[in-house]
CSV table of C-alpha atoms and ligand atoms in Angstrom, one decimal:
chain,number,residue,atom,x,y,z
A,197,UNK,CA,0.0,0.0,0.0
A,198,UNK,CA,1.3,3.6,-1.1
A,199,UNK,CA,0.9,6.4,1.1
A,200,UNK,CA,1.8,9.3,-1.4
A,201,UNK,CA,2.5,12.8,0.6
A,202,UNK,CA,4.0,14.6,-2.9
A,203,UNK,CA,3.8,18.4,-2.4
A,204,UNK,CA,2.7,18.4,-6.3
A,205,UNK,CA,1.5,17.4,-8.9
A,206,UNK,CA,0.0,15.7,-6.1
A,207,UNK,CA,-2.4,12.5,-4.7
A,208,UNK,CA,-6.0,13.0,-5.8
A,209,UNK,CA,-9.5,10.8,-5.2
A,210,UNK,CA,-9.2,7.3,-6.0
A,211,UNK,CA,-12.9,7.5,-7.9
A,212,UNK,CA,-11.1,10.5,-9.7
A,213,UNK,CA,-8.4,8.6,-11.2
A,214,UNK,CA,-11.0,5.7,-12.2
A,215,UNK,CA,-13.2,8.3,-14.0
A,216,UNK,CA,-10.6,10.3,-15.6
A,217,UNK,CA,-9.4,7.0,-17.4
A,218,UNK,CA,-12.7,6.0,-18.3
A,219,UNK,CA,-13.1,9.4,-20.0
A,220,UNK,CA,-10.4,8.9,-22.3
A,221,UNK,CA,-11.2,5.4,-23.3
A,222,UNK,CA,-15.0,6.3,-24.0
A,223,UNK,CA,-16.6,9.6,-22.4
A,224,UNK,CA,-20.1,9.5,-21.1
A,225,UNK,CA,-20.6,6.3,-23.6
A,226,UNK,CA,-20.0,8.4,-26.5
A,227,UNK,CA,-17.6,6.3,-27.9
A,228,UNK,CA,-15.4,9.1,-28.0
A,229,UNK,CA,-12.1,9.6,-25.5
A,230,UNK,CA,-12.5,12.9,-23.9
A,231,UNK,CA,-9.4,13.8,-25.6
A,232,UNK,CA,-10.5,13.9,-29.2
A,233,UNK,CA,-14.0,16.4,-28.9
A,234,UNK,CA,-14.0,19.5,-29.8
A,235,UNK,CA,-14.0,21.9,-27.1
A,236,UNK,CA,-16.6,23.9,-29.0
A,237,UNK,CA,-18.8,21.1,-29.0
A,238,UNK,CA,-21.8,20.7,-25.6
A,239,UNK,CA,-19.9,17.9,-24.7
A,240,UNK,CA,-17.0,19.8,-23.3
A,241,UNK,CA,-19.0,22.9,-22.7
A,242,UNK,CA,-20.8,21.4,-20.5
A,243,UNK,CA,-18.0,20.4,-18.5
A,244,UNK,CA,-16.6,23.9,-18.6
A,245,UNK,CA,-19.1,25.2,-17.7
A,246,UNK,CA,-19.6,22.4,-14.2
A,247,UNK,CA,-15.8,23.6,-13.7
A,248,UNK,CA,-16.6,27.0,-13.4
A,249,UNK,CA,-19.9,26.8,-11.1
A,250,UNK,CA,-18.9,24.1,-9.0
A,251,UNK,CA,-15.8,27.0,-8.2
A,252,UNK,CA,-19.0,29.4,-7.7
A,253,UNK,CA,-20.4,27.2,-6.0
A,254,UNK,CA,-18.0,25.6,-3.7
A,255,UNK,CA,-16.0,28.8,-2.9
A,256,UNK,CA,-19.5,30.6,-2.4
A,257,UNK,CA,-18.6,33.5,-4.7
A,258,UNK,CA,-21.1,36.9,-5.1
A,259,UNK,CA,-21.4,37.9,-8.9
A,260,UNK,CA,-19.0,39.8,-9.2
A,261,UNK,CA,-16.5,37.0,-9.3
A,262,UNK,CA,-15.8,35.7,-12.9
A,263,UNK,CA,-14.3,32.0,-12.8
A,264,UNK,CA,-11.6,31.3,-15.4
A,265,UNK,CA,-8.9,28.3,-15.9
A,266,UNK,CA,-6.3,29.4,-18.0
A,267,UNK,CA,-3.1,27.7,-19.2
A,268,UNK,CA,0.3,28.4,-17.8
A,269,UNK,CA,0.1,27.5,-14.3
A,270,UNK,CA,0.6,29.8,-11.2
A,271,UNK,CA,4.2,30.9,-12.6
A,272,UNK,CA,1.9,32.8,-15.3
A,273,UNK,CA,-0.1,34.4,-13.1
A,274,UNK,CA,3.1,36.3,-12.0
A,275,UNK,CA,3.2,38.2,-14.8
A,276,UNK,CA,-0.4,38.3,-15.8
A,277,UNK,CA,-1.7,40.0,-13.0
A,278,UNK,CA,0.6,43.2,-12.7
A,279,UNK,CA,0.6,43.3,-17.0
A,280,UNK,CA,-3.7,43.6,-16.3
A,281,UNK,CA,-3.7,45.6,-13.3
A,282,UNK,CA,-0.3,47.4,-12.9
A,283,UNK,CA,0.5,50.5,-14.2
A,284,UNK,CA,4.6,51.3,-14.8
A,285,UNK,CA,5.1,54.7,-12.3
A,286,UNK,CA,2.5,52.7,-10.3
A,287,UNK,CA,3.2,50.0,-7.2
A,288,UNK,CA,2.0,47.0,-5.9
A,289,UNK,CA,2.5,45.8,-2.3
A,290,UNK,CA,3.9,42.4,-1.6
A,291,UNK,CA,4.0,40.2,1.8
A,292,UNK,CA,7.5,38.1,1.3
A,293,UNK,CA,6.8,34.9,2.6
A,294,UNK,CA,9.2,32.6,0.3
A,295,UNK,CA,10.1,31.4,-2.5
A,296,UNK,CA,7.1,31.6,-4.9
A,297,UNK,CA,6.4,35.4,-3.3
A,298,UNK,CA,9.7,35.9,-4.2
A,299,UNK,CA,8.9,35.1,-8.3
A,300,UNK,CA,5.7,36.8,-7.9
A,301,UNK,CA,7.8,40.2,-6.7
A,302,UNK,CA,10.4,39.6,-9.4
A,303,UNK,CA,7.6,39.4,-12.5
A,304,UNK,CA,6.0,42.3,-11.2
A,305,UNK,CA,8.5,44.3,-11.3
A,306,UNK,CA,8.7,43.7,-15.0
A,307,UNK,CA,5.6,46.0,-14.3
A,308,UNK,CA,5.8,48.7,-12.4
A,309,UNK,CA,7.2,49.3,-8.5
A,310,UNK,CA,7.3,46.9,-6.1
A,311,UNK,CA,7.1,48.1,-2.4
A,312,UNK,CA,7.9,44.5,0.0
A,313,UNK,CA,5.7,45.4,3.7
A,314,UNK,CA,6.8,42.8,5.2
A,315,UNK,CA,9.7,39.3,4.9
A,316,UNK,CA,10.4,36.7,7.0
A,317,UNK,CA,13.4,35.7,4.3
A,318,UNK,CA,15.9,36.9,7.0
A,319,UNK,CA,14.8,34.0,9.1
A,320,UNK,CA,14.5,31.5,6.7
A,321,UNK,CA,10.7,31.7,5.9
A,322,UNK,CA,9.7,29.9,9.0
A,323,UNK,CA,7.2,32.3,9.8
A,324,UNK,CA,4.5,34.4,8.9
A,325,UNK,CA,4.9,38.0,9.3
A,326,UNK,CA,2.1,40.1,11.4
A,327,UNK,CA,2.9,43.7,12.0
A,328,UNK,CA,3.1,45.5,8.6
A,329,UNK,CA,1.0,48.2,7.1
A,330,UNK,CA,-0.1,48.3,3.7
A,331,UNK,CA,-0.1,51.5,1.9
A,332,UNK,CA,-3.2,53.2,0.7
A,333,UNK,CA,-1.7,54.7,-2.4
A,334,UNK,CA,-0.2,50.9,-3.4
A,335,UNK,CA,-2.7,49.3,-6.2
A,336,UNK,CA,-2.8,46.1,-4.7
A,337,UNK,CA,-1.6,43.7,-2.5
A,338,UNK,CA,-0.2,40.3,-3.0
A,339,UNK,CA,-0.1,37.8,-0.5
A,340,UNK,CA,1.2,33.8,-1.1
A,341,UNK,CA,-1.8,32.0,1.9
A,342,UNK,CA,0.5,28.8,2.1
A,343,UNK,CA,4.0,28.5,1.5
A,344,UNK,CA,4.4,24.9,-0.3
A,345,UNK,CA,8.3,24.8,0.6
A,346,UNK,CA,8.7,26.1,4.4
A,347,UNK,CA,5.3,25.3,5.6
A,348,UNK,CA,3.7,27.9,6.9
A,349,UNK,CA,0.2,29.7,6.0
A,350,UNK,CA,-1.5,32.7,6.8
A,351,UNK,CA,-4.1,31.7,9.4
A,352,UNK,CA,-5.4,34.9,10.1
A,353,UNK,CA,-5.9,36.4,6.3
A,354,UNK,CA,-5.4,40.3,6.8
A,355,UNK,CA,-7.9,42.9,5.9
A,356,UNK,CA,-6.7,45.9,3.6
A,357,UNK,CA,-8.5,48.6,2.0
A,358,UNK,CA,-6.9,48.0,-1.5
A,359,UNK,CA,-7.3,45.5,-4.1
A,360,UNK,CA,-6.6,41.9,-2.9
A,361,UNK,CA,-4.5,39.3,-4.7
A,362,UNK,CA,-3.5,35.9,-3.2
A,363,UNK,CA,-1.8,33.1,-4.8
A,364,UNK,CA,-3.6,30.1,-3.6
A,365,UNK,CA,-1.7,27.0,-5.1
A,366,UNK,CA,-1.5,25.2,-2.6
A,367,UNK,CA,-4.3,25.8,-0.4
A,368,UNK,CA,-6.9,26.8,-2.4
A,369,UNK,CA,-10.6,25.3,-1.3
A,370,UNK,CA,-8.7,23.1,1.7
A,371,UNK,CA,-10.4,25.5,4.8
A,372,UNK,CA,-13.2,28.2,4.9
A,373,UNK,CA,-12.2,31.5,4.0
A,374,UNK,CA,-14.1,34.4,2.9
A,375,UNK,CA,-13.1,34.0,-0.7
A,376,UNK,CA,-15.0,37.3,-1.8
A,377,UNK,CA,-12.3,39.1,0.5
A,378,UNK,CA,-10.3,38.7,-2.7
A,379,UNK,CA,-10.3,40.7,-5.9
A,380,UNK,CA,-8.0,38.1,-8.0
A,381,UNK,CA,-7.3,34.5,-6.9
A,382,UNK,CA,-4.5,31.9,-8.8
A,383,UNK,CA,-4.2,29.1,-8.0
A,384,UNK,CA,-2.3,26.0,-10.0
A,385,UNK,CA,-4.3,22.9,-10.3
A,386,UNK,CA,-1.8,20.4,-9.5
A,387,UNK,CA,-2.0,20.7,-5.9
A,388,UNK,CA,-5.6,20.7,-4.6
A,389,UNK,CA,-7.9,20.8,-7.4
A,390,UNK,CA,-6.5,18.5,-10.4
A,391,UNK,CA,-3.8,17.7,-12.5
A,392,UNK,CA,-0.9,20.3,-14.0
A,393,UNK,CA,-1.4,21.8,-17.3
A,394,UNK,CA,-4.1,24.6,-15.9
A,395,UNK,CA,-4.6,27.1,-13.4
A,396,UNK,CA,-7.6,28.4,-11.6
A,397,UNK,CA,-8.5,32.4,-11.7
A,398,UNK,CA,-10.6,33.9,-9.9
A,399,UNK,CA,-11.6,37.9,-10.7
A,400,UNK,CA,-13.5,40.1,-9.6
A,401,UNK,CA,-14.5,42.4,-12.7
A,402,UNK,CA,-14.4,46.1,-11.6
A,403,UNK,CA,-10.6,45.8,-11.1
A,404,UNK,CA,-10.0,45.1,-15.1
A,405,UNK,CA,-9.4,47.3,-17.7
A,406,UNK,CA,-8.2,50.4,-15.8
A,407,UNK,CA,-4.0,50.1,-17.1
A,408,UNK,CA,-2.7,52.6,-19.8
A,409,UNK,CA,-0.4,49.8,-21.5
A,410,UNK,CA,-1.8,47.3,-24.4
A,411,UNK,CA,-2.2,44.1,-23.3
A,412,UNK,CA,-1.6,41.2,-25.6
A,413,UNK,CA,-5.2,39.4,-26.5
A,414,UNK,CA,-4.4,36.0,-24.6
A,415,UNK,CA,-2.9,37.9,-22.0
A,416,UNK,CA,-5.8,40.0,-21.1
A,417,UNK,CA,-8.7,38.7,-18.6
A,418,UNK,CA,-11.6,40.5,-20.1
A,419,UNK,CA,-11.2,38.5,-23.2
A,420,UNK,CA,-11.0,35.3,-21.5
A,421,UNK,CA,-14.3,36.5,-19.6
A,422,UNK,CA,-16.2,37.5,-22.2
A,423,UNK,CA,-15.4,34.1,-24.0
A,424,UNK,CA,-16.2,32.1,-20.9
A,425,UNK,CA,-13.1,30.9,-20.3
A,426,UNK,CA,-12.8,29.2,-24.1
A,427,UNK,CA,-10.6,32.4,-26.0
A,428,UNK,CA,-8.6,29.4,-27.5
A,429,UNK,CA,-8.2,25.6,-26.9
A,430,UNK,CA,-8.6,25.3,-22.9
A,431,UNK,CA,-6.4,22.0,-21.1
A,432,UNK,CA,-9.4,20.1,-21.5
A,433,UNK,CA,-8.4,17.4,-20.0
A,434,UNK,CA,-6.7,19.3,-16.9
A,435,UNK,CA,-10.3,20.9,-16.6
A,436,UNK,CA,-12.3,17.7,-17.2
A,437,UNK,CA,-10.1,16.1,-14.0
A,438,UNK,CA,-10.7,20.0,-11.7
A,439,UNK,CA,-14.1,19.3,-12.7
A,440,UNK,CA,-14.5,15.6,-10.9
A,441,UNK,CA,-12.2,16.6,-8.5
A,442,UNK,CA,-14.6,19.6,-7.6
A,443,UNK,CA,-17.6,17.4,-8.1
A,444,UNK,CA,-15.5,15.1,-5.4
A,445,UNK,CA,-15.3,17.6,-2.9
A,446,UNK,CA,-18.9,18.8,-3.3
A,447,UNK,CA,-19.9,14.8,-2.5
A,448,UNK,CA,-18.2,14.8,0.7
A,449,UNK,CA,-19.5,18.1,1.9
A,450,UNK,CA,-17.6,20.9,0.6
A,451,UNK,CA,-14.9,23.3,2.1
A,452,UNK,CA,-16.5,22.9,5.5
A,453,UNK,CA,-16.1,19.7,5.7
A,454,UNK,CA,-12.6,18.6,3.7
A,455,UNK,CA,-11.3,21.4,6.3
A,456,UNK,CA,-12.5,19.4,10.1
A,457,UNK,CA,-10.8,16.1,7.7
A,458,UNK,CA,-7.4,18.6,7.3
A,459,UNK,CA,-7.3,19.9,11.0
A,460,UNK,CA,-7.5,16.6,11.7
A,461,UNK,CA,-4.6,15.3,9.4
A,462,UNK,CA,-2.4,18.3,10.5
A,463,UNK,CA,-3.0,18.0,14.5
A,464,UNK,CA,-2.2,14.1,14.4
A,465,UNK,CA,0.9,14.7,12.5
A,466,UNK,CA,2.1,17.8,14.6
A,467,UNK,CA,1.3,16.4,17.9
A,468,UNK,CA,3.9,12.9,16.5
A,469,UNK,CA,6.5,15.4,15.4
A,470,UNK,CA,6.2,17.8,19.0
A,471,UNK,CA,6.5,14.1,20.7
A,472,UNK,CA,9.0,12.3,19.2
A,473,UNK,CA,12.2,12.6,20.2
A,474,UNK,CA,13.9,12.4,16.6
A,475,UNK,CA,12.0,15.2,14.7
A,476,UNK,CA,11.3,19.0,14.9
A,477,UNK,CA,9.1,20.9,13.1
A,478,UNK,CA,10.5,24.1,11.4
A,479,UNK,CA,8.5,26.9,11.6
A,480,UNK,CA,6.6,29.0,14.1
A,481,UNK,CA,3.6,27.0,15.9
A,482,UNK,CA,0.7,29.4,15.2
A,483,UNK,CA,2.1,29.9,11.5
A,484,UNK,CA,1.7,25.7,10.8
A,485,UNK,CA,0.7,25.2,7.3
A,486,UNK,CA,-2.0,22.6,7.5
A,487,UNK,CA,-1.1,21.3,3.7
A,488,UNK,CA,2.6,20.8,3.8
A,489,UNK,CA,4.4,19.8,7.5
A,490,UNK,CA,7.8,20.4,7.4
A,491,UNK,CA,10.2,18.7,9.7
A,492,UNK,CA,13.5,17.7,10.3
A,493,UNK,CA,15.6,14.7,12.2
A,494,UNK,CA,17.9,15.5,15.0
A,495,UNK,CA,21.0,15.0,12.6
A,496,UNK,CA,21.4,13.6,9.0
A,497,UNK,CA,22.5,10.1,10.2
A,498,UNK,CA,18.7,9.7,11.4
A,499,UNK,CA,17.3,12.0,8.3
A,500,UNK,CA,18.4,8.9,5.8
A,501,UNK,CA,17.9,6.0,8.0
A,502,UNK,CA,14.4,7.3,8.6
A,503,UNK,CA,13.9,8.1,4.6
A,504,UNK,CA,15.1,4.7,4.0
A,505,UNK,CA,12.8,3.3,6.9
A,506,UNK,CA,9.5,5.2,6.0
A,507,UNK,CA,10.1,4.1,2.2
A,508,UNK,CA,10.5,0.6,2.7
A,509,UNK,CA,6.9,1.1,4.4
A,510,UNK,CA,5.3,2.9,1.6
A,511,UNK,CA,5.3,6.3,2.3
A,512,UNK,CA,6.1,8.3,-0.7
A,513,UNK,CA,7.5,12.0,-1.4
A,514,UNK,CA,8.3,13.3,2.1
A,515,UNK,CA,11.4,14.1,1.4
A,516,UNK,CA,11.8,18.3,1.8
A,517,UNK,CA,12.3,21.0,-1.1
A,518,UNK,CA,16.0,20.6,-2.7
A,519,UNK,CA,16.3,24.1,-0.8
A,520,UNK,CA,15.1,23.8,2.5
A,521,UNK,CA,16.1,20.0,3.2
A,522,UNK,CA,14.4,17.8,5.7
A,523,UNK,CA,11.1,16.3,5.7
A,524,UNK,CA,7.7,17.8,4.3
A,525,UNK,CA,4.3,15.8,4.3
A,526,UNK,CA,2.3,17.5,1.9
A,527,UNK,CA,-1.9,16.5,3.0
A,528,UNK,CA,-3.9,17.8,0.3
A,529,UNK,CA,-7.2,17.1,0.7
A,530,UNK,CA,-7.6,14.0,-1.4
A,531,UNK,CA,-5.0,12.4,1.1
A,532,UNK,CA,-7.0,10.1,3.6
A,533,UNK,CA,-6.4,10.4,7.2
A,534,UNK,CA,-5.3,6.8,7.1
A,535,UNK,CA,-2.7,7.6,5.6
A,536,UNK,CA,-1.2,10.4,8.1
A,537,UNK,CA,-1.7,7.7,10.5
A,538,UNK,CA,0.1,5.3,8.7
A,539,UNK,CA,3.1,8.1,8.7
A,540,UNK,CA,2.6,8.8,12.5
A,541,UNK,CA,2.9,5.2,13.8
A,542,UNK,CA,6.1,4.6,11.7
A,543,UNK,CA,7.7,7.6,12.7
A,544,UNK,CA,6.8,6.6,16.2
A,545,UNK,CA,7.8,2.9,15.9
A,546,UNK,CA,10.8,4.4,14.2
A,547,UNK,CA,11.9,5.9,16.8
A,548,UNK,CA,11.4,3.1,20.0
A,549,UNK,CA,14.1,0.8,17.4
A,550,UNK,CA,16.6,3.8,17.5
A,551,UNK,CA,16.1,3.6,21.6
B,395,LIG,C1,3.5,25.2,-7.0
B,395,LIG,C2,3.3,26.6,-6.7
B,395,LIG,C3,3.4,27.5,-7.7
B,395,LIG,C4,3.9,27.2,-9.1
B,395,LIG,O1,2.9,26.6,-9.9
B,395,LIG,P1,3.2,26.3,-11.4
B,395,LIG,O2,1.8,25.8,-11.8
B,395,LIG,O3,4.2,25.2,-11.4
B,395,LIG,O4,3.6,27.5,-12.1
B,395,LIG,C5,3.2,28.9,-7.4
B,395,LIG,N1,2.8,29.2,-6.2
B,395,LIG,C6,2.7,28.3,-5.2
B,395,LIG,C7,2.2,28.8,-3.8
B,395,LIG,C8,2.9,27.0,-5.4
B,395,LIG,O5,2.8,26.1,-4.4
C-alpha cells in the first residue's frame, strides 16, 4: 500500500483517477475519449461550464466574481496579474513569505514598483509576518496563503483597503475562507484541485481594464471573460479532472467539511513530530501550514535512515524541497487520514528501534 504525501502534482481521489481514465477510453458512452472532442462542442462545454460553477459554488462566490482556468500555471499568473492591473510609475505591495512570493515580486517588477511590507526571508521563511502596514496609495496587495516549501500559512488572512490578490496553489478550497475578500485569486491545479497543465483564476471584474499599456489578446482577462473561459483551446483534459475533483469535494461536503478532515490530518501529524524525540518541526507554531508539515531529524544520520525506513513502508515524497532540506508531508485534501496515520505510527515505531 502507497501512502503518497508529494507536495505536487499531487495525490487526488481514488474514484477521480478511475473516471478520468474512463473518459479517455470512452466519455459518457460516447464512444469518443475525452481527448478527441472539440471543445466547441456541448460535450465539453458542459463540462466547462460544471468547472466553473462548482468553483461558484464551492467557494460561495457573489457575482461579481468571474471563474476562469487558464493555461500556464501559477508561474503565469506572476506576470499576468501586474501586466492587467499594474501601471509602470504605479506600485504594488507584496508580503514576502518565500520562494514563490519571491517570483511573484520579481515578475512584477517587469511592471511597475514593487514596495515589500513585510519578509520573513531573513529567518529562513519559518514564519508568517504580522505587524506590517499596507499602503493606501499601493494598487494592490499580494499575499502567497501557504507557502508549499517552508510550511507555513496565513491563518489569520489580513484585511486591507486595497485591491486583494492571493496566490492560492497550494491551499486553495482546503479550509473556509471568505473568498469574496479577494479581488483576484491563482491558483495551479496540480495541488488541490486537479492535474498540471491549468490554473484556476478567480476575478473580480471592476478591477480590469483600468492600465494605460496594451495588453496582448491571450494575456488580457476581459477577453477570456467574455469568452467564458474558451478564448482558445482550454487544457481540456486538466479541466475535465478539476471538474471531478470539484464534483469530489462537493460529495463529501464541501470546504467545511474537507477542512475538520485537514485539521485533523495536520493535528495528528504535529502532535507525533512535538513528541517524538527524533524530529522537529521548522516553523513557528501558530504559522503551521495545515497542507505541507515540514520537519527535520535531530541530525542527518537519522534523516536517511528514517527516509530509508519510512520508504520501505510505503510512504512516498516526504522528502523536503531541494532548498530547504528535511522532511515535508504535503496533505492535500484527497490524502485520507489513514494515511497520516500510517506516517505517524512509523515515525513513532521508528523511533522506539533507534532507543
Ligand atoms: C506550486 C506553486 C506555484 C507554481 O505553480 P506552477 O503551476 O508550477 O507554475 C506557485 N505558487 C505556489 C504557492 C505553489 O505552491
Amino acid at each position: 500500500m502507497i501512502h503518497n504525501f508529494n507536495a505536487g502534482p499531487s495525490i487526488l481521489p481514488k474514484q477521480v483517477f478511475a473516471q478520468a481514465a474512463e473518459a479517455i477510453q470512452n466519455y459518457n458512452n460516447t464512444g469518443l475519449s475525452i481527448l478527441e472532442i472539440g471543445h466547441r462542442t456541448s460535450l465539453f462545454e458542459d463540462v466547462m461550464n460544471e468547472a466553473r460553477s462548482l468553483v461558484k459554488e464551492l467557494m460561495l462566490l457573489d457575482d461579481q466574481h468571474e471563474v476562469l482556468f487558464l493555461h500556464g500555471g501559477a508561474s503565469t499568473q506572476f506576470m499576468q496579474v501586474p501586466m492587467n492591473l499594474l501601471n509602470e510609475k504605479d506600485t504594488a505591495a507584496f508580503a514576502d513569505t518565500g520562494i514563490w512570493s519571491t517570483k511573484a515580486i520579481k515578475e512584477a517588477r517587469l511592471f511597475g514598483n514593487v514596495d515589500i511590507v513585510c519578509s520573513s526571508k531573513e529567518a529562513n521563511y519559518s514564519f508568517i509576518p504580522k505587524d506590517f502596514a499596507v499602503p493606501n496609495d499601493a494598487k494592490y496587495f499580494h499575499i502567497t496563503t501557504n507557502n508549499t516549501i517552508y510550511g507555513t500559512q496565513w491563518q489569520k488572512i489580513p484585511s486591507v483597503s486595497i485591491p486583494f490578490i492571493a496566490d492560492m496553489s497550494s491551499d486553495i478550497l482546503s479550509r473556509s475562507i471568505d473568498f469574496n475578500a479577494f479581488d483576484l485569486i491563482y491558483a495551479g491545479a496540480q495541488k488541490n484541485i486537479g492535474c498540471a497543465g491549468v490554473n484556476l483564476v478567480v476575478v473580480k471584474n471592476n478591477i480590469l481594464g483600468k492600465v494605460k499599456r496594451t495588453i496582448p489578446t491571450i494575456m488580457d482577462y476581459r477577453n477570456h471573460i467574455k469568452e467564458g473561459s474558451m478564448l482558445n483551446t482550454p487544457p481540456v483534459f486538466a479541466i475535465y479532472v478539476s471538474m471531478l475533483t470539484l464534483r469530489w469535494l462537493k460529495e463529501i461536503g464541501g470546504v467545511a467539511e474537507v477542512e475538520k478532515l485537514n485539521n485533523a490530518k495536520a493535528k495528528m501529524l504535529y502532535n507525533e513530530i512535538d513528541s517524538n524525540p527524533l524530529f522537529r518541526g521548522t516553523v513557528a507554531t501558530e504559522d503551521r501550514s495545515k497542507m505541507n508539515v515540514c520537519f527535520t531529524a535531530i541530525d542527518k544520520e537519522v534523516e536517511s535512515n528514517f527516509l530509508e525506513f519510512s520508504t520501505k513502508n510505503g510512504i512516498v515524497g516526504i522528502k523536503g524541497h531541494r532548498s530547504s532540506g528535511g522532511f515535508r508531508a504535503s496533505l492535500y485534501n484527497a490524502l485520507p487520514l489513514e494515511s497520516v496515520q500510517i506516517l505517524v505510527e512509523i515515525m513513532s515505531s521508528f523511533a522506539s528501534k533507534a532507543g
